[in-house]
Every structure is written in C-alpha cells, then in structure tokens.
Short mmCIF file of C-alpha atoms and ligand atoms in Angstrom, two decimals:
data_model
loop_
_atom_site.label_atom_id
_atom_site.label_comp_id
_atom_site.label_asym_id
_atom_site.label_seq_id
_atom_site.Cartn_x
_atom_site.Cartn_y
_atom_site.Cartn_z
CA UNK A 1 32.22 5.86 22.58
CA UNK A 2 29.52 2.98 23.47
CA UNK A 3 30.74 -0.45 23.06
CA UNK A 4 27.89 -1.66 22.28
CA UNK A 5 27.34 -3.39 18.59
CA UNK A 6 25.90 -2.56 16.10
CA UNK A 7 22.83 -3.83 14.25
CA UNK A 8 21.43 -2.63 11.24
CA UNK A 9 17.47 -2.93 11.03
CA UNK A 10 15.88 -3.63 7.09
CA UNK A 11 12.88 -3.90 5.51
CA UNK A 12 10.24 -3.08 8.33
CA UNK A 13 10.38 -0.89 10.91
CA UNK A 14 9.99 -2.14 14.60
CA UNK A 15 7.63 -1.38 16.89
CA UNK A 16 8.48 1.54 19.68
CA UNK A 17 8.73 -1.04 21.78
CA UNK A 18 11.05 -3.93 20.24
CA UNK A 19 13.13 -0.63 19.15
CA UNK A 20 13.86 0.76 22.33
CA UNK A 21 14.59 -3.16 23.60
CA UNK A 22 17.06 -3.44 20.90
CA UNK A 23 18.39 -0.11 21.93
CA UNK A 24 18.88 -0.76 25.06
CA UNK A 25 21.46 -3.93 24.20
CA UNK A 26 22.36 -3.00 20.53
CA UNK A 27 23.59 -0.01 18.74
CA UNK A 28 20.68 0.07 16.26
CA UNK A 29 21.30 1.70 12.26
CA UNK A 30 17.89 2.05 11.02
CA UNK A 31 17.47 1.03 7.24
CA UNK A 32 14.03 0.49 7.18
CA UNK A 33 11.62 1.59 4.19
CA UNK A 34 14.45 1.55 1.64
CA UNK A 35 13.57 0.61 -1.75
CA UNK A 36 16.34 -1.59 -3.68
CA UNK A 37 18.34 -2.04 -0.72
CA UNK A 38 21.40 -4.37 -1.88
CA UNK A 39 22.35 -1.13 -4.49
CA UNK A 40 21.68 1.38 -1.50
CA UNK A 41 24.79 3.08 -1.50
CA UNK A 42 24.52 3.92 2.38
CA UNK A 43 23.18 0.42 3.07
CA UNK A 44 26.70 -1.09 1.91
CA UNK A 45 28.89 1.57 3.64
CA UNK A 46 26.99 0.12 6.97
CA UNK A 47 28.13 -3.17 6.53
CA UNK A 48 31.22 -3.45 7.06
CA UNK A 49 30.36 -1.96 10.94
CA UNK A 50 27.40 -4.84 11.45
CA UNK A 51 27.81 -6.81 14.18
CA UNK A 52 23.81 -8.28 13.56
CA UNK A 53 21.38 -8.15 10.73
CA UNK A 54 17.40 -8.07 11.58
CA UNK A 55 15.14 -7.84 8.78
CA UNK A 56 13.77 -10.00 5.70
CA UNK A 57 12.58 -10.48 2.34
CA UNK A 58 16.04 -9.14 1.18
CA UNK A 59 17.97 -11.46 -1.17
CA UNK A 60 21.51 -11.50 1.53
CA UNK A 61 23.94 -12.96 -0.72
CA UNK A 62 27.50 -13.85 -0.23
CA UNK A 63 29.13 -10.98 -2.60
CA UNK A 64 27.05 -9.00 -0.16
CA UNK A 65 28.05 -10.09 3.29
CA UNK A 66 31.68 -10.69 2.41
CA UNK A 67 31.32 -6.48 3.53
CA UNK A 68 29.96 -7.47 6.89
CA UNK A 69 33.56 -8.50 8.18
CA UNK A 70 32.28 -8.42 12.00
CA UNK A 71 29.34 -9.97 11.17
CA UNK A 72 28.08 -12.18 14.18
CA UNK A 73 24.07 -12.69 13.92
CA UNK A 74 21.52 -12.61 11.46
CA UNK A 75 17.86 -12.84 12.52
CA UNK A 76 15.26 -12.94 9.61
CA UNK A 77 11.67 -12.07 10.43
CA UNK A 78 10.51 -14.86 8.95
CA UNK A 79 10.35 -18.98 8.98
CA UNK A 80 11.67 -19.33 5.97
CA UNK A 81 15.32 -18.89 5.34
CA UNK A 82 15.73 -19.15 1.35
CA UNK A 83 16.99 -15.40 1.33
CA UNK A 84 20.63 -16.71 2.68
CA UNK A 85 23.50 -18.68 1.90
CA UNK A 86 23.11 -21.06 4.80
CA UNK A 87 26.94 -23.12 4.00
CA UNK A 88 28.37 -20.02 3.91
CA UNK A 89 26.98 -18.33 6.98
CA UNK A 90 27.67 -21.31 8.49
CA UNK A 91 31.14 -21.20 7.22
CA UNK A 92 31.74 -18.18 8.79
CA UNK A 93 30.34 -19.00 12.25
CA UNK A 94 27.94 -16.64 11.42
CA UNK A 95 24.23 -17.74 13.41
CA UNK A 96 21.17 -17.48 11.24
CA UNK A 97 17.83 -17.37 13.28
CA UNK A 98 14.26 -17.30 12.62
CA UNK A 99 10.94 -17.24 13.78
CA UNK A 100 9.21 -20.33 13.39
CA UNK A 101 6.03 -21.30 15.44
CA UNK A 102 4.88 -18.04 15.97
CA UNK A 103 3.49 -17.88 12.43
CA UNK A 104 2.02 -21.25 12.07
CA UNK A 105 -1.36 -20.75 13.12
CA UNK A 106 -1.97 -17.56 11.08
CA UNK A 107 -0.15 -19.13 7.90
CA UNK A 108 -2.48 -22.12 7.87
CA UNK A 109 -5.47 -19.61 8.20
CA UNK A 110 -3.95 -17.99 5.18
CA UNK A 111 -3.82 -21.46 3.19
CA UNK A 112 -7.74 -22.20 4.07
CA UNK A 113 -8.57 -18.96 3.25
CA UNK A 114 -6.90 -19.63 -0.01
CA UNK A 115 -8.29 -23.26 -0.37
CA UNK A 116 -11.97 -21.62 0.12
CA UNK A 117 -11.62 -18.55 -1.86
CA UNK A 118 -10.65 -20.68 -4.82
CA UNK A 119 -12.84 -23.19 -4.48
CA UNK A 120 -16.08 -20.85 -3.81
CA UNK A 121 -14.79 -18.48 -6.25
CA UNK A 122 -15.01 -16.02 -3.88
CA UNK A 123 -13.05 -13.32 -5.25
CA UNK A 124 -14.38 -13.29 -8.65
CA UNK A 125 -17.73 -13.33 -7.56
CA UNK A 126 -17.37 -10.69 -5.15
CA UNK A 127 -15.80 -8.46 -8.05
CA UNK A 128 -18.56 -8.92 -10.28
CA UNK A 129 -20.85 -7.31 -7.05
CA UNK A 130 -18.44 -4.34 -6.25
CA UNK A 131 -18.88 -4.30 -10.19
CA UNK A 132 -22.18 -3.62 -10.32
CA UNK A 133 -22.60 -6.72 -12.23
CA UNK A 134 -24.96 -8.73 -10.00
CA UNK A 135 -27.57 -8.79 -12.36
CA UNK A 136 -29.35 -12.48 -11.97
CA UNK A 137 -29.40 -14.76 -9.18
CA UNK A 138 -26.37 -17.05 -10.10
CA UNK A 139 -26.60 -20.04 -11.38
CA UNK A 140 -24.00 -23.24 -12.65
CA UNK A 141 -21.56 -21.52 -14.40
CA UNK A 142 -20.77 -19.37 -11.74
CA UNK A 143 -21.15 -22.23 -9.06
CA UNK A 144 -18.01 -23.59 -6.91
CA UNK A 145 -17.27 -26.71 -5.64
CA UNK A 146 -17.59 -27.82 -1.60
CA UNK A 147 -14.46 -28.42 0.14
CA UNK A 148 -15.71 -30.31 3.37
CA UNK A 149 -15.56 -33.62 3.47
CA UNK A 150 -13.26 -33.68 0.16
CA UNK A 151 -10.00 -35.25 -0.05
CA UNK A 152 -6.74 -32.40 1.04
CA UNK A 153 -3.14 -33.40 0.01
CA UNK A 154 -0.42 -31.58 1.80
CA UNK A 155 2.66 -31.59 0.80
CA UNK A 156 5.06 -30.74 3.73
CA UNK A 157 3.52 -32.06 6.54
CA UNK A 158 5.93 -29.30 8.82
CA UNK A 159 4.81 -27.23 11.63
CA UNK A 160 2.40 -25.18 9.09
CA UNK A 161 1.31 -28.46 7.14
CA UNK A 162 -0.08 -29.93 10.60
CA UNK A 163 -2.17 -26.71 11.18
CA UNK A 164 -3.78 -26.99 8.13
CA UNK A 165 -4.36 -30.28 8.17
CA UNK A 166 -6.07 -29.77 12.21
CA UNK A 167 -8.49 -27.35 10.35
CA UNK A 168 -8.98 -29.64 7.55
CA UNK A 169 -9.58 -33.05 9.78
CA UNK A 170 -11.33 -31.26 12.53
CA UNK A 171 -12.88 -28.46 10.94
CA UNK A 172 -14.24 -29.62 7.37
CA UNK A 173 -14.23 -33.23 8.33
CA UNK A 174 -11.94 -34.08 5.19
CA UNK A 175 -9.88 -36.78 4.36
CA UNK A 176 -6.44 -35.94 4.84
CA UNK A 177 -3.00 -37.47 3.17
CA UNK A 178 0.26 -36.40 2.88
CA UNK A 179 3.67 -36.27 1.37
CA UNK A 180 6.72 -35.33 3.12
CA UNK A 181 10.55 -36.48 2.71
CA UNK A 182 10.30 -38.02 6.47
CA UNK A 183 7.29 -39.77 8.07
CA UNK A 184 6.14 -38.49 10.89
CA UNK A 185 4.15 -41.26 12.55
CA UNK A 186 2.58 -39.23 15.70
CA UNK A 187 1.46 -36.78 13.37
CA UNK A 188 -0.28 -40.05 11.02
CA UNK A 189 -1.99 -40.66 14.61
CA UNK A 190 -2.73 -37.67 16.73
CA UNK A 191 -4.26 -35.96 13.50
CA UNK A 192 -5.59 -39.22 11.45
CA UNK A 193 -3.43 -38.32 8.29
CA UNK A 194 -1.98 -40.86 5.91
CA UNK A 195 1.57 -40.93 4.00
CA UNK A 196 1.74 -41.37 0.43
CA UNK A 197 3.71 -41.52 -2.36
CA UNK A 198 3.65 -37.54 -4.60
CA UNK A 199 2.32 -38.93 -7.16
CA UNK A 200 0.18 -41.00 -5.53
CA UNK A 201 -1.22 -37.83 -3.20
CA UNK A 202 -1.56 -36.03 -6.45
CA UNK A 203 -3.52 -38.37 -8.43
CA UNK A 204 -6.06 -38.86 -5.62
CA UNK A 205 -6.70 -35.17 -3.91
CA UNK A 206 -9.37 -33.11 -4.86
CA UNK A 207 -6.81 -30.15 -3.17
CA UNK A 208 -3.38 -29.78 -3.03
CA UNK A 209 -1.57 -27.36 -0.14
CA UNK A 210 2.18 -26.74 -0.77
CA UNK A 211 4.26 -26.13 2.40
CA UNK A 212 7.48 -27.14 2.02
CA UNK A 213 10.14 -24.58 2.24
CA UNK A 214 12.02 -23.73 -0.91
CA UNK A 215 15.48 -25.60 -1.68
CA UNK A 216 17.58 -27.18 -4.47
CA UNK A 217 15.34 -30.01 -3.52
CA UNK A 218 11.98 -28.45 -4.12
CA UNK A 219 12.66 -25.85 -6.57
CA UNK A 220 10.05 -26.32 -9.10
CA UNK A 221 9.00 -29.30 -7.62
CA UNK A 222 5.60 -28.54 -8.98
CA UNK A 223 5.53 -28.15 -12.72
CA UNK A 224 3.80 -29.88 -16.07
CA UNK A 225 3.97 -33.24 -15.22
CA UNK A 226 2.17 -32.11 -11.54
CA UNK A 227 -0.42 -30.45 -12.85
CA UNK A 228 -1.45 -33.26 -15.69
CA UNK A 229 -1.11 -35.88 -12.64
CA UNK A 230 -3.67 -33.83 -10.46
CA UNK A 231 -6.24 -33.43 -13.12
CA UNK A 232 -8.87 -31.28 -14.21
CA UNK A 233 -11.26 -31.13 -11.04
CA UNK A 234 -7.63 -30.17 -9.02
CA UNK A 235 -7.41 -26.99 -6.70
CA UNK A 236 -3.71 -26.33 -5.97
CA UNK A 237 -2.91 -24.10 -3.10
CA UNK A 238 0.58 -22.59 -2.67
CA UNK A 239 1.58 -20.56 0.14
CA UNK A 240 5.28 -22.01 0.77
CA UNK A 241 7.55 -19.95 -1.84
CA UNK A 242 6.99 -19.21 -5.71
CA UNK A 243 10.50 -21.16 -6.61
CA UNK A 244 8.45 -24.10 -5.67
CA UNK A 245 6.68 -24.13 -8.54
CA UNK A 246 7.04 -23.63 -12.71
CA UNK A 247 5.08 -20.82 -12.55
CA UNK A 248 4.81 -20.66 -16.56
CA UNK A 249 3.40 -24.40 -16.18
CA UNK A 250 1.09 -23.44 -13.90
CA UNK A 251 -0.17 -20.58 -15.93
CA UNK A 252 -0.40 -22.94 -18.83
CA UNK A 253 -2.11 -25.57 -16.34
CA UNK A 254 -4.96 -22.87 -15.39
CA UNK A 255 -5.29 -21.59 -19.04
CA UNK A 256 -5.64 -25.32 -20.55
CA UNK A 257 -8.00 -26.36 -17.67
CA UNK A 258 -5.30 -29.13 -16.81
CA UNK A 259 -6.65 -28.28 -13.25
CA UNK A 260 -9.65 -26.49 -12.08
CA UNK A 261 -7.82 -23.51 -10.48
CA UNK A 262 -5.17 -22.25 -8.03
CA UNK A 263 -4.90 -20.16 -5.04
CA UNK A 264 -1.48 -18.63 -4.68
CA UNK A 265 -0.04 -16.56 -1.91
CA UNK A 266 3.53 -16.79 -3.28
CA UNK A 267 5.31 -16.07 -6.72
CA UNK A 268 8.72 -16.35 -8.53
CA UNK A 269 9.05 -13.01 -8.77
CA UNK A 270 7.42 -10.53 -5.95
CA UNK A 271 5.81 -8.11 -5.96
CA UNK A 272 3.75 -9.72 -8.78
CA UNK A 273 4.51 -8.01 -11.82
CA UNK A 274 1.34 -6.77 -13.48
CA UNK A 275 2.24 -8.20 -16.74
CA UNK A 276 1.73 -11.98 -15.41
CA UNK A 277 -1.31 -13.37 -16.59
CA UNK A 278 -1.82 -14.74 -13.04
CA UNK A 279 -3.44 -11.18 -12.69
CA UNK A 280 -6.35 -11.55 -15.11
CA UNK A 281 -7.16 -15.34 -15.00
CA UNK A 282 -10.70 -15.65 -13.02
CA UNK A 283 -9.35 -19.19 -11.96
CA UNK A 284 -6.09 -17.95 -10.19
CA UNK A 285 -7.02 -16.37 -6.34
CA UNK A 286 -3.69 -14.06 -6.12
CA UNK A 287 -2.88 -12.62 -2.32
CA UNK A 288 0.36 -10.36 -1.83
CA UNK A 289 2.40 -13.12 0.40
CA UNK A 290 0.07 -12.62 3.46
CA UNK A 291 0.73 -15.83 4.61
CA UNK A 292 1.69 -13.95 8.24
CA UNK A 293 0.81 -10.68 7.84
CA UNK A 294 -1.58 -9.67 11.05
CA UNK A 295 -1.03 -7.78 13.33
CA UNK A 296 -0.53 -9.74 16.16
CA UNK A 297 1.63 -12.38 14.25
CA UNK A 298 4.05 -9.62 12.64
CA UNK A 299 4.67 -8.41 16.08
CA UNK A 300 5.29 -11.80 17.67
CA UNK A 301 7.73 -12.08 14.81
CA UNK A 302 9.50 -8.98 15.30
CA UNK A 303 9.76 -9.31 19.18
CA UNK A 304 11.21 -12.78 18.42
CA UNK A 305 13.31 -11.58 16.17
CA UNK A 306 14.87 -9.32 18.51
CA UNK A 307 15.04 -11.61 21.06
CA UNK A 308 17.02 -13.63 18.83
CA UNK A 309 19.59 -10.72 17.88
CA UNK A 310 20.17 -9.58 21.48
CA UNK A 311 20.61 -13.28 22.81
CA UNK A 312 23.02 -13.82 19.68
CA UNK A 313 24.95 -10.60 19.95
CA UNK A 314 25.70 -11.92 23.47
CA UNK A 315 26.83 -15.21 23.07
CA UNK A 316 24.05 -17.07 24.15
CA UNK A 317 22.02 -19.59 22.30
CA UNK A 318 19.27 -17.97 20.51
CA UNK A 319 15.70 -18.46 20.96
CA UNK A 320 15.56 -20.16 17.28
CA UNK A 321 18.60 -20.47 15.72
CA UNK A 322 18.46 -21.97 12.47
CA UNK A 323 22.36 -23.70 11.47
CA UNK A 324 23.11 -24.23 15.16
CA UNK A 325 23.94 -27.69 14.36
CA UNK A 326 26.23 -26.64 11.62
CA UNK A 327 28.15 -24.27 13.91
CA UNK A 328 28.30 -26.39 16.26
CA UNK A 329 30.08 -29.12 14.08
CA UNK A 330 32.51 -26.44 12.38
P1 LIG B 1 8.79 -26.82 8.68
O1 LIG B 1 8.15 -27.06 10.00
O2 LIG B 1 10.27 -26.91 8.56
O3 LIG B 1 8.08 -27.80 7.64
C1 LIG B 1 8.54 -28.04 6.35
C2 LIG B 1 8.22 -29.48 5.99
O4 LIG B 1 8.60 -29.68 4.63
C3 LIG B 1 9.00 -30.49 6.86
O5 LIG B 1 8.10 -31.44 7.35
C4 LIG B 1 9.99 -31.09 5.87
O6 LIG B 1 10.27 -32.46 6.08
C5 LIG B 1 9.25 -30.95 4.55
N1 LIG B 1 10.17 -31.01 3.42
C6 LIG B 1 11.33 -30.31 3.26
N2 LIG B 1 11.89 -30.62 2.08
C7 LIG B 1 11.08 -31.55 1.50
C8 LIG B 1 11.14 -32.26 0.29
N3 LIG B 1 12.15 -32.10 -0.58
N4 LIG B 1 10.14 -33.13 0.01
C9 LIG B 1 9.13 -33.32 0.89
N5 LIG B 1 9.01 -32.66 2.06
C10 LIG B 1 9.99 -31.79 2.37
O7 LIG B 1 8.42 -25.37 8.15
P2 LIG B 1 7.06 -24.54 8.38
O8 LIG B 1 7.20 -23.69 9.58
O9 LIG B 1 5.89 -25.46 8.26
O10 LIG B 1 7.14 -23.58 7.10
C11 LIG B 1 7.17 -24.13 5.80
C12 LIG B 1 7.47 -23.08 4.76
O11 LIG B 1 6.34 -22.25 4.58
C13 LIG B 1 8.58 -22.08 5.12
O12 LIG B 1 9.86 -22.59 4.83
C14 LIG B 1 8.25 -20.86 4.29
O13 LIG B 1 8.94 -20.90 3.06
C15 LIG B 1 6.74 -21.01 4.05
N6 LIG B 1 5.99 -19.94 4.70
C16 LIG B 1 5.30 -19.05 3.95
C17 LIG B 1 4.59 -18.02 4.56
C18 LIG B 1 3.82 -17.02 3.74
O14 LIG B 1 3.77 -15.87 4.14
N7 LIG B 1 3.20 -17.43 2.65
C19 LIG B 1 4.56 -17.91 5.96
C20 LIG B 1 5.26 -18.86 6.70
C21 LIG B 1 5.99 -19.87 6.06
P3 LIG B 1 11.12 -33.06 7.31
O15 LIG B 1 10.09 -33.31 8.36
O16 LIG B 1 11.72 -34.28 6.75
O17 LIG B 1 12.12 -31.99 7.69
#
C-alpha cells in the first residue's frame, strides 16, 4: 500500500501537468466538477482519509472538517480566504494557503475593465447593436462619462488596490486617494496616492473601487448611508466579495439614482440568481466573478496551489501560507 497522503482535489480540475506533479508526491482523490459538493455523499466519506484539501469557492465549514480527522493542509486557489474558519483551522494546526500575487495584475485589469464598461456604458450599448437596435447615431442620453483624469477612490489599498491605482495614476492620469485600515506611506509616495478618511474618499470620488477582502470587519461595509455619501454622479466598482456590500441598498441606490451606476464582479449570493434585479438594470455592468479568470492566471494559481499542498504535506513552509503566524504562536 503507498504511503503516500492523500489529497482530495474540488471544484476545478488541474491541468495534466500540476496533476501528474501532485501525483507524483500526493495520493490524489479527484472531486472535481461536482455540483453541491458539501451534500455529496462520496465527497464526505473522503474526508475523513484527507491528509490536504486543494480547491475553492466551496463554503469549508467547521461541521464539515471536523470529518477530516488527519487533516494537515488546505490550499485554496484563490487570494481570498473567506470560504474558511481561519481560528479554527488554526486551532487545529491545520495550514491554510493561498495564492496571492499571482492574481493581482489580472484582477486590477478586471476592476478597470469594470470602471470603463460602466462608465462608457459599454455593455448596454453594445446590446442595443447585437440587437439590431442601432438605429441613429447616438446622442446625450446614451452618452457616458470620461474616466481619465477624474478622481478614483480605492478602498483597500492591498496588493490588488496598488495595481489599480498604477493603471489609474499612470495610465488615465487620475487623481488617486485612498482608504485603508493601515497607511501605507511608500505606497502614498512611489504611486502619488493620498489617505483619507471613508467618508471623506466617498464624498469626493467621482469612482469608487472596493478591494478589501471580506470579514466581520467589512461585511456590508458598503450600504445606504455609502451610497447617499457618494452621490448621484458616483460609479462604484466592486470586485472584492459581494458580503462587502448591502446588496439590496445598492439595488435601491441604482434604482433611485442615489449614484450614477455600478460595475460589479462579485455578489452575495453566486452564481447570480436570475431573479435579482441586478440582471435587468441598464446601470448595473454584471461579470460572473472574473476577477482572475485567464488563462494564464488560473494556471499560475493552480501550479501555486500545488506547490503549496506538496510543500505543506511535507512539513515545509509553504510558498504562501496564510495563518502561519497563528500556528506558529499555538
Ligand atoms: P491584500 O493585499 O491583503 O489587500 C487587502 C487590503 O485591504 C489591505 O491593504 C488591508 O489593509 C485592507 N483592509 C482589510 N480590512 C480592512 C478594513 N476593515 N478597512 C480598510 N481596509 C482594510 O489582498 P489583495 O490580494 O489585494 O486581495 C483583496 C481581495 O480581493 C481578496 O481578499 C479577495 O476577496 C478579492 N479578490 C477578488 C477577485 C475576483 O475574482 N473578483 C480576485 C482576487 C481577489 P492592511 O494593509 O491594514 O492589511
């Protein structure tokens, strides 16, 4: 019998190549393209042999990994790492990695594309053509508004919130501020970016771009009061997580014309449920939490992801582990 341990691969499947490089070190259960996973009857008679979990966008909750007794490594494809109980991984001596950096570039293409979309109208527009309802040249009520040299907020001035604000400062030649929990003074100087105040950045952006990763601290950080403080000339960008904002608030906002319009990679509840009037106002640019998703960033993902696992699995520190500190102090 091998002795090797045993991993169980969710949500996407790897690569040939990351697959036979987890092979080669793991013993690899493959659990990929399963719908409703957590209720997957096969899924939880696995668990209780995992020695390492690779996947994401799976909600892996406590009641749920109490089954992974030998459970030594969980590596999310992903930066963000809202999906776990962190304290209790921790708790366990359990390491949680990620894959932060290798995203950041193509995440804060994802929030300009969002930022320009919304503010050209871009999608709209280019339904009424597929529509065959092109009719006129256009004129001001279909116009949009410019976004160079306007005023960007960014809220979350992270890894991701730099990037965008490189492509905002040195691309559109806009005013950038900023709101994070922590200053980060090299940032204010290598990129030219200014702290201030939420409320402050709010009042006095012509676009806002949310990147700060979801928490008790920032869930629904963004809500009524937000959107009234941003006004009605506002484009708010979101491309963190949907928890981070009152997404019936928001949809009020956009009806009312509290702001102008929103451009939205990310939702409380995903897949977007066709229901939510997010789908049929003109004002709301929806993507499908693309934020990553090309093909060379989901594969630098993946391969660190399984970097992460095999390094884990053998003891070593991980590439990116996220509670290292935290295991280290229990
Ligand atoms: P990061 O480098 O950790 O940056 C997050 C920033 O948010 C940090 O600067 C942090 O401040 C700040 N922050 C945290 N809590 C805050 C609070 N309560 N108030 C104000 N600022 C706060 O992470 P990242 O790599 O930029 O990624 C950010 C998030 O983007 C991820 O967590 C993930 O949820 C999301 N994301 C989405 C997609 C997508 O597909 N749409 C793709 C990638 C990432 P400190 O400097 O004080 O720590």
């Amino acid at each position: 019998m091998s002795d090797k341990k045993t991993v169980i691969v969710y949500q996407r499947p790897l690569k040939p190549d990351l697959m036979a490089r987890l092979e080669q070190a793991c013993h690899v259960l493959d659990f990929t393209g399963r719908s409703n996973l957590t209720r997957d009857e096969e899924f939880l008679a696995a668990l209780p042999k995992a020695h390492g979990l690779l996947g994401a966008s799976v909600r892996l909750d406590r009641a749920l990994l109490e089954r992974a007794e030998h459970l030594e490594v969980v590596s999310s494809v992903s930066v963000g790492v809202d999906n776990y109980d962190i304290d209790y991984l921790s708790s366990r001596g359990i390491v949680l990695c990620h894959t932060p950096d290798v995203l950041t570039e193509t995440t804060a293409d994802t929030a300009f594309l969002l930022v320009l979309a919304t503010a050209r109208r871009a999608v709209e527009l280019a339904t009424m053509v597929k529509n065959g309802e092109w009719n006129a040249s256009l004129d001001e009520p279909q116009f949009g508004v410019d976004v160079h040299h306007k005023t960007l907020g960014i809220v979350g001035m992270g890894r991701i919130g730099q990037a965008i604000a490189r492509r905002a400062k040195f691309g559109f030649e806009m005013t950038v501020n900023y709101h994070n929990r922590s200053r980060h003074e090299t940032v204010e100087k290598d990129i030219g970016v200014e702290w201030k105040p939420l409320d402050e950045l709010l009042a006095t952006s012509d676009i806002i771009c949310v990147t700060v990763p979801l928490s008790e601290q920032t869930r629904h950080m963004f809500g009524q009061p937000q959107f009234e403080a941003m006004g009605p000339d506002a484009l708010f960008i979101n491309i963190a997580r949907g928890g981070v904002v009152d997404e019936a608030a928001l949809i009020t906002a956009l009806e009312q014309g509290t702001i102008r319009a929103a451009g939205l990679d990310v939702f409380e509840v995903e897949p977007l449920p066709a229901t939510s009037p997010l789908t049929r106002l003109d004002n709301a640019v929806t993507l499908p939490h693309i934020g990553s998703a090309t093909h060379e960033t989901r594969y630098a993902m993946a391969e660190l992801a399984v970097q992460n696992m095999v390094a884990g699995l053998k003891g070593d520190r991980p590439p990116k582990p996220f509670n290292w500190d935290a295991l280290a102090s229990s």
